[in-house]
Coordinates of C-alpha atoms and ligand atoms in Angstrom, one line a residue:
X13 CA 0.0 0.0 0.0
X14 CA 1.1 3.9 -0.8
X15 CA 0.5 5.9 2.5
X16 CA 0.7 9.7 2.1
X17 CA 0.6 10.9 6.0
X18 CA 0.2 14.3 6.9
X19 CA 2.6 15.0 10.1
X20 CA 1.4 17.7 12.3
X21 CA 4.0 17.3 15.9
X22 CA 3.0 20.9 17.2
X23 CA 4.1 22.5 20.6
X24 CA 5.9 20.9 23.6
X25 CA 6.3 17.3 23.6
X26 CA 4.6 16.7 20.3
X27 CA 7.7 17.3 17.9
X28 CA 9.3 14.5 20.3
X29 CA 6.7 12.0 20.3
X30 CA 6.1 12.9 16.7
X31 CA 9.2 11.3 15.7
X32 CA 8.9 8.3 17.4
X33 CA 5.3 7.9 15.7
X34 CA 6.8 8.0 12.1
X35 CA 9.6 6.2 13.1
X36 CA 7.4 3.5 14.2
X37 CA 5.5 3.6 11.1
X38 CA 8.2 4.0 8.8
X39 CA 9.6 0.4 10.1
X40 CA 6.4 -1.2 10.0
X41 CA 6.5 0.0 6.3
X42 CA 9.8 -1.2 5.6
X43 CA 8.8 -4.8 7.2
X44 CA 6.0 -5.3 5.5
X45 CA 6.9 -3.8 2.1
X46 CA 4.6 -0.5 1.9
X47 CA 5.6 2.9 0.7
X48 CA 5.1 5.4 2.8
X49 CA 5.6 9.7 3.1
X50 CA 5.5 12.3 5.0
X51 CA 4.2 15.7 4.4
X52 CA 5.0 18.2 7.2
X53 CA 2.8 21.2 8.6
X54 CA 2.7 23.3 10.9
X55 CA -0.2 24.1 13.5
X56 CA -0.8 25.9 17.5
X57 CA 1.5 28.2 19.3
X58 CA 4.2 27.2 16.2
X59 CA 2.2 28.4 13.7
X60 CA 0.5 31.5 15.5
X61 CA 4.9 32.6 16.0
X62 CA 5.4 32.0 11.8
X63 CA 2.6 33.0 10.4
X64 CA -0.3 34.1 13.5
X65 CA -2.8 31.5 12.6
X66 CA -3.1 28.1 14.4
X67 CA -4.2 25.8 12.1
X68 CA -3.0 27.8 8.6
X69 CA -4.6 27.3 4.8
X70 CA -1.6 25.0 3.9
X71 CA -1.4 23.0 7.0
X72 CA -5.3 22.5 6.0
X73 CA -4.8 21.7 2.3
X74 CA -1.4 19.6 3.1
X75 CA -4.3 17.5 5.6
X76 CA -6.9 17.1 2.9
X77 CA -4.3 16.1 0.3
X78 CA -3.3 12.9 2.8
X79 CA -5.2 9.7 3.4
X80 CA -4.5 10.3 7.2
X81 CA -3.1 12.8 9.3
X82 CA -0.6 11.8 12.4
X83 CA -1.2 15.0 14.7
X84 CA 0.5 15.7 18.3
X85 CA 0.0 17.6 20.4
X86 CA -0.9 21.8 21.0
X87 CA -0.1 24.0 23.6
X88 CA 1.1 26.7 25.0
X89 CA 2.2 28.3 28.9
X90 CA 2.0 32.1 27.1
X91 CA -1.6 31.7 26.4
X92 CA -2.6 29.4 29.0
X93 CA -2.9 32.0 32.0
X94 CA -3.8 35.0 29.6
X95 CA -7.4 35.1 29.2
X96 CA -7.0 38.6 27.5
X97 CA -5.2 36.6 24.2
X98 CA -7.1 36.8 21.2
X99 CA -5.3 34.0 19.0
X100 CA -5.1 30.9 21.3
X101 CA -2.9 27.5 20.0
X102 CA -6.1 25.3 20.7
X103 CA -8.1 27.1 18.2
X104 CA -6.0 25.2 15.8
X105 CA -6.7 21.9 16.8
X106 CA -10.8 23.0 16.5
X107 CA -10.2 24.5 13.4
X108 CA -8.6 21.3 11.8
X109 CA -11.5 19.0 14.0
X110 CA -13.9 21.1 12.1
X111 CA -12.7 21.9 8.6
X112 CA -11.7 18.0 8.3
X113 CA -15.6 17.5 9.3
X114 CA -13.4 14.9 12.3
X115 CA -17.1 14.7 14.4
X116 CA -16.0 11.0 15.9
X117 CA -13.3 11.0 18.1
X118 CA -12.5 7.4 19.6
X119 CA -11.2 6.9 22.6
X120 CA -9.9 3.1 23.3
X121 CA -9.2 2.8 27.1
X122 CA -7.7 -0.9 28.4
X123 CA -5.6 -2.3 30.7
X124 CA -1.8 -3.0 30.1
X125 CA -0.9 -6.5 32.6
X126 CA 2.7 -5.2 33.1
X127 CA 1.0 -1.9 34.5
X128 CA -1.8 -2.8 36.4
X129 CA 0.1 -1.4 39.2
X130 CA 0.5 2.1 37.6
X131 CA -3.2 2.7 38.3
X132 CA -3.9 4.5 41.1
X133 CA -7.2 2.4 41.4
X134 CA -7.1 -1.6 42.8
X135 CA -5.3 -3.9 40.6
X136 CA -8.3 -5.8 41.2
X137 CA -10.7 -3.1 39.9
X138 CA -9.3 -2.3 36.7
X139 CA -8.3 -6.0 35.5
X140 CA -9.8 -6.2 32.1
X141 CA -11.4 -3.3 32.1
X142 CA -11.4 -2.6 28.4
X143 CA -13.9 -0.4 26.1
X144 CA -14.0 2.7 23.9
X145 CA -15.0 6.2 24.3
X146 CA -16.8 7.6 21.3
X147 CA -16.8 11.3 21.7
X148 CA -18.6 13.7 19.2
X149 CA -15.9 16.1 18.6
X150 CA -17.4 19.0 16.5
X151 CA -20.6 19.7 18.5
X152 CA -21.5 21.3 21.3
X153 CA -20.4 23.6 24.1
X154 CA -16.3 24.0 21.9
X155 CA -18.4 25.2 18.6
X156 CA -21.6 27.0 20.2
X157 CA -22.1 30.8 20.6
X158 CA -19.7 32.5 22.8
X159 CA -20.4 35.6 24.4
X160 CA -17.4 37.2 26.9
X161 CA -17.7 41.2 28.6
X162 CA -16.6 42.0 32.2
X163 CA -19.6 41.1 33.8
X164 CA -21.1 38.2 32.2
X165 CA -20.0 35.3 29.8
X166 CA -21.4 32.4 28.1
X167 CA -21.3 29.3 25.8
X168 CA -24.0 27.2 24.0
X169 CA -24.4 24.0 23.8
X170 CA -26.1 23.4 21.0
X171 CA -26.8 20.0 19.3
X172 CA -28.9 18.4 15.8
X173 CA -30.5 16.0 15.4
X174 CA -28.5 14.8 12.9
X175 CA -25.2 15.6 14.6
X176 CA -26.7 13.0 17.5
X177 CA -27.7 10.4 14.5
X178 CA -24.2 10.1 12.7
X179 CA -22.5 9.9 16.1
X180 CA -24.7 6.9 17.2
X181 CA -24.4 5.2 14.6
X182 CA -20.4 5.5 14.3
X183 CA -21.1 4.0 18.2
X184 CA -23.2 1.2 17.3
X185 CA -21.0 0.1 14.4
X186 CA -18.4 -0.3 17.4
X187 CA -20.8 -1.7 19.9
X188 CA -21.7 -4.4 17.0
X189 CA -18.1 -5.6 16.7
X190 CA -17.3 -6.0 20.3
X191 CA -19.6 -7.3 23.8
X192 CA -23.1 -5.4 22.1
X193 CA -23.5 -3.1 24.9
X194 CA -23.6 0.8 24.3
X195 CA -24.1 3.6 27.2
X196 CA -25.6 6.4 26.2
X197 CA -23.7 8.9 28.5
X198 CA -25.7 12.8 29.0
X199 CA -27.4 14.8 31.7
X200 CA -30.7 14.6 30.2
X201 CA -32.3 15.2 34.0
X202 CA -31.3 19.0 33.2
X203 CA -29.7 19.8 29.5
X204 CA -32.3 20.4 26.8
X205 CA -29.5 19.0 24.8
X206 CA -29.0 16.0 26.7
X207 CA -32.7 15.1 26.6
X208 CA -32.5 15.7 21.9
X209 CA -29.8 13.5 22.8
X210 CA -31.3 10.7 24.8
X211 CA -34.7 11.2 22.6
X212 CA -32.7 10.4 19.2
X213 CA -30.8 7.6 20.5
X214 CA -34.2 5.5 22.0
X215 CA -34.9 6.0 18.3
X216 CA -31.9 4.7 17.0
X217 CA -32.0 2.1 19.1
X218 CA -34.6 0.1 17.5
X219 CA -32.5 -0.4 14.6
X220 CA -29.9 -2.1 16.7
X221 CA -32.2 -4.4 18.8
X222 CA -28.9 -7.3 18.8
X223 CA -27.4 -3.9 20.8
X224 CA -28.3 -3.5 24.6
X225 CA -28.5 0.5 25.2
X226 CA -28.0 1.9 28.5
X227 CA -28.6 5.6 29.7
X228 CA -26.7 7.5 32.0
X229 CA -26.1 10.5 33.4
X230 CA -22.4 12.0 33.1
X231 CA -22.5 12.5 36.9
X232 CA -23.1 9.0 37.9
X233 CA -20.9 7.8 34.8
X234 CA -18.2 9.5 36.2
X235 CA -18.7 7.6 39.5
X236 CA -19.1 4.2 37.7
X237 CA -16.0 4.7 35.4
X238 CA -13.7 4.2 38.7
X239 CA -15.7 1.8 40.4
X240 CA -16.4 -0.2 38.0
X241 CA -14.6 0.1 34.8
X242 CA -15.8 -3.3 33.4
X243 CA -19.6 -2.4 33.4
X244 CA -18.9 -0.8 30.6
X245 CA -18.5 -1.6 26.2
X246 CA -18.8 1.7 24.2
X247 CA -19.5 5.0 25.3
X248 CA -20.8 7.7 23.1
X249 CA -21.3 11.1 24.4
X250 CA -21.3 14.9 24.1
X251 CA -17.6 16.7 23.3
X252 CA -17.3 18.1 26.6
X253 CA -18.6 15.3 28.9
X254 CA -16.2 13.0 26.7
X255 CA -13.0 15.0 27.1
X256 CA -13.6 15.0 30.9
X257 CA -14.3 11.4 31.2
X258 CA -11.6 10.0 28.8
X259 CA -8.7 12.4 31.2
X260 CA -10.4 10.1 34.0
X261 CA -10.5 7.3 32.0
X262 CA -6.8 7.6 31.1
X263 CA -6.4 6.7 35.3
X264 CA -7.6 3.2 34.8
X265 CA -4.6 2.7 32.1
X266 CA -2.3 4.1 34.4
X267 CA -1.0 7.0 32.6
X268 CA -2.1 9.9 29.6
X269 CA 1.2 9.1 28.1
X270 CA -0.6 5.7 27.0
X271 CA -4.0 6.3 25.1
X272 CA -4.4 7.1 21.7
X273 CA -7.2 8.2 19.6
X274 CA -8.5 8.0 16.2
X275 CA -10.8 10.8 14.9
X276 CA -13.0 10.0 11.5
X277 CA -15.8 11.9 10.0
X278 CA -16.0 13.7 6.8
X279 CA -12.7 14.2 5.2
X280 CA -9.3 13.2 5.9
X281 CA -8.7 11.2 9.0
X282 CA -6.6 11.9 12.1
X283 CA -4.5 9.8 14.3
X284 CA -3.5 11.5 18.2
X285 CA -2.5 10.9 21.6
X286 CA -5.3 12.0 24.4
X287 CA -2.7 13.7 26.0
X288 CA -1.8 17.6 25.7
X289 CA 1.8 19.4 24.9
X290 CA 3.5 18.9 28.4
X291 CA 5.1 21.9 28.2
X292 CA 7.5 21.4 30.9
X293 CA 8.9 18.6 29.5
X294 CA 9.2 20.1 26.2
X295 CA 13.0 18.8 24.8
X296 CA 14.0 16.7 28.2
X297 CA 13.6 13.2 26.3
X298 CA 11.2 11.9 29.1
X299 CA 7.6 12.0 27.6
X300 CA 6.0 8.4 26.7
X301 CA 5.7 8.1 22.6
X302 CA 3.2 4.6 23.4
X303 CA 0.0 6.9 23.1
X304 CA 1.3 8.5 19.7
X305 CA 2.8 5.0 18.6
X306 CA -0.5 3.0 19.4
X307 CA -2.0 5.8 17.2
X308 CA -0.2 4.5 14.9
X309 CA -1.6 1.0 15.1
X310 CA -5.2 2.6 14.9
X311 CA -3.9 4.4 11.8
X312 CA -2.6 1.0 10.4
X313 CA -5.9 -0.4 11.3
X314 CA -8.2 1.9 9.8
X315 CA -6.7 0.8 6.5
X316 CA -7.3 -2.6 7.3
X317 CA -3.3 -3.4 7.9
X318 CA -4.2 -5.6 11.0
X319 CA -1.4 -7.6 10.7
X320 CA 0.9 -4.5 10.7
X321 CA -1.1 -2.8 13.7
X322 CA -0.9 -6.2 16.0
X323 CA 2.7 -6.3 15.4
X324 CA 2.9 -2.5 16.9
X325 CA 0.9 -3.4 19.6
X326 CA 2.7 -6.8 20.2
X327 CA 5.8 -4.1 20.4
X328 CA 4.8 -2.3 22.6
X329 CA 3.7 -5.0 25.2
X330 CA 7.0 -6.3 25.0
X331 CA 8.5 -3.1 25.6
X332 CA 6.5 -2.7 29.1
X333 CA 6.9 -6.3 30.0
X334 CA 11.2 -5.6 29.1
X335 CA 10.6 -2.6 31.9
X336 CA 11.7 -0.3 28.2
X337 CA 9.8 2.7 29.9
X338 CA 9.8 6.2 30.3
X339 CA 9.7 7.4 34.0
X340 CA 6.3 7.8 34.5
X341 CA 5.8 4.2 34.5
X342 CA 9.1 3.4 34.9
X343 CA 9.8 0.3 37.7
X344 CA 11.1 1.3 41.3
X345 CA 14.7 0.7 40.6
X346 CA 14.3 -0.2 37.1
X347 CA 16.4 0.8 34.3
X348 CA 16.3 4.2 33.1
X349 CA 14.8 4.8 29.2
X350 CA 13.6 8.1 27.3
X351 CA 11.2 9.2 24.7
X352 CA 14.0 8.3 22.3
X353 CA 15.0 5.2 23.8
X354 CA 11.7 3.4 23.9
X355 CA 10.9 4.2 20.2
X356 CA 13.9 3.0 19.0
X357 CA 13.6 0.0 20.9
X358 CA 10.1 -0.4 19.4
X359 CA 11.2 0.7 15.4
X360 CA 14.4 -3.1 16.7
X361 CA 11.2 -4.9 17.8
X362 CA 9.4 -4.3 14.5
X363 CA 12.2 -5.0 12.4
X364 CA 13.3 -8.1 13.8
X365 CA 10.2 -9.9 13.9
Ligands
IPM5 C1 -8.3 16.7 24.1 C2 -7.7 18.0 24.6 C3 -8.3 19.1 23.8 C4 -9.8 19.2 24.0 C5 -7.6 20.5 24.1 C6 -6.1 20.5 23.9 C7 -8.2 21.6 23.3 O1 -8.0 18.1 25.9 O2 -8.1 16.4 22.9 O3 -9.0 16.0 24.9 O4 -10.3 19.8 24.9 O5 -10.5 18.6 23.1
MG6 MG1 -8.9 16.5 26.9

């Protein structure tokens, strides 16, 4: 196969990560006999210091001319305490959500045996836990009206009906392949959103009888999530209540530096760690790459390279179970490793097997 990625590495730790993500993918290509390349672009607080626009026309077209986009991270310390700014890095990453019409963002959280310790829950509670966050990603309170003076401020929430369809059915598609089981996740008890929400999926819900749909509200979800993590299969919900959950969620894998995230809607699609920039760690070699290299494995597998996307997950188990990690999840005692070290350990994995 000819892949033509579009590589978006952004602020902080993302041009670090970023590296070990087409390394990754350049090796599986190599291994397997694919041609792959890379078109570089520029997006957040990068982009706003060359040209003052976070996601810019080219980095746009140089997306839309790709079959898939392998994006970072954005972020920025200068903006993030200056509620005055204008021009702010994130509006990039909503910009190329929306323009690349990405409306499901999915959110795979499981449970890594070597790190089952790493979670500040019970071993005991997280065992196994394993399902997927689908999170409508260009809805909602990030795209409403917003209204901002001295004395008053607001944003809207605002949802279609069809915006709710397309979403549920991205979720049911999932919820077909895996235990059938689909939790509708809102605060329908108070949002007029959440109840278009809960009213569309009853509906769609006959049309996926083999599915069992559950209801629930974001509050006691939220609760659930840590108690019992195994409850649930798929998740769909709102942008906002699924960005909150899925930084919770990340607690049951044991760390953000682990989940990755596939985004698919209209146009091209786009491959990402859950995690932000990490500005403080910007350049010191110590942020995970796993969440940007298993977003490479989702990337593989969306093209239907499953044999290419097990063997970067098979890579990466080995790498925790060899104690290959970066000091987040690093063992008391264990050997030291960087963001550099782990991906080239992964790229030896790859080629030698
Ligand atoms: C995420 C991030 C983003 C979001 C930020 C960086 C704008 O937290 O992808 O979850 O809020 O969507
Ligand atoms: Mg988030």
């Amino acid at each position: 196969m000819n892949l033509r990625i579009a590589v978006l590495p952004g602020d902080g730790i993302g041009p670090e990560i970023s590296k070990q993500g087409t390394d990754v993918l350049s090796a599986i290509c190599q291994r397997f006999g694919h041609e792959v390349t890379y078109d570089y672009a520029i997006c957040g607080a990068e982009a706003i210091d060359q040209v003052g626009d976070p996601f810019p026309e080219a980095s746009f077209q140089t997306c839309m001319n790709a079959d898939a986009v392998l994006f970072s991270a954005i972020g920025d310390p200068r903006y993030d305490n200056d509620p005055t700014a204008t021009v702010r890095p994130e509006q990039g990453l909503l910009a190329m959500r929306k323009r690349l019409g990405l409306f499901a963002n999915i959110r795979p959280i499981q449970t890594f045996p070597s790190l089952l310790h790493n979670s500040p829950l019970k071993d005991d509670i997280v065992r196994d836990a394993d399902f997927i966050c689908i999170r409508e990603l260009t809805g909602g309170l990030y795209f409403g009206e917003k209204y901002q003076d001295e004395e008053r401020a607001y944003d809207t929430n605002v949802y279609t009906r069809r915006e709710i369809e397309r979403i549920l059915h991205v979720a049911y598609a999932y919820a077909r392949r895996r235990r059938k089981h689909l939790t509708v996740v809102d605060k329908a008890n108070i949002l007029a959103s959440s109840r278009l929400w809960r009213k569309v999926a009853q509906e769609i819900a006959q049309q996926y009888t083999d599915v069992t749909t559950d209801f629930m509200y974001v509050d006691n979800a939220s609760m659930r999530m840590i108690q019992e993590p195994r409850f649930f299969d798929v998740i769909v919900t709102e942008n906002t209540f699924g960005d909150i959950l899925t930084d919770e969620a990340s607690c049951i894998t044991g760390s953000m530096g682990l989940l990755p995230s596939a985004s698919t809607g209209e146009h091209t699609p786009l491959f990402e760690p859950i995690h932000g920039s990490w500005p403080q760690a910007k350049g010191l070699n110590i942020a995970n790459p796993l969440a940007q290299i298993l977003s490479v494995a989702m990337l593989l597998e969306h093209f239907g390279l499953n044999s290419e996307g097990t063997l970067v997950r098979q890579a990466v188990d080995a790498s925790l179970e060899a104690n290959v990690r970066t000091p987040e999840i690093q063992v008391e005692g264990g050997p030291h490793y960087g963001t550099r070290e782990v991906g080239q350990w992964i790229v030896n994995y790859i080629l030698s097997h």
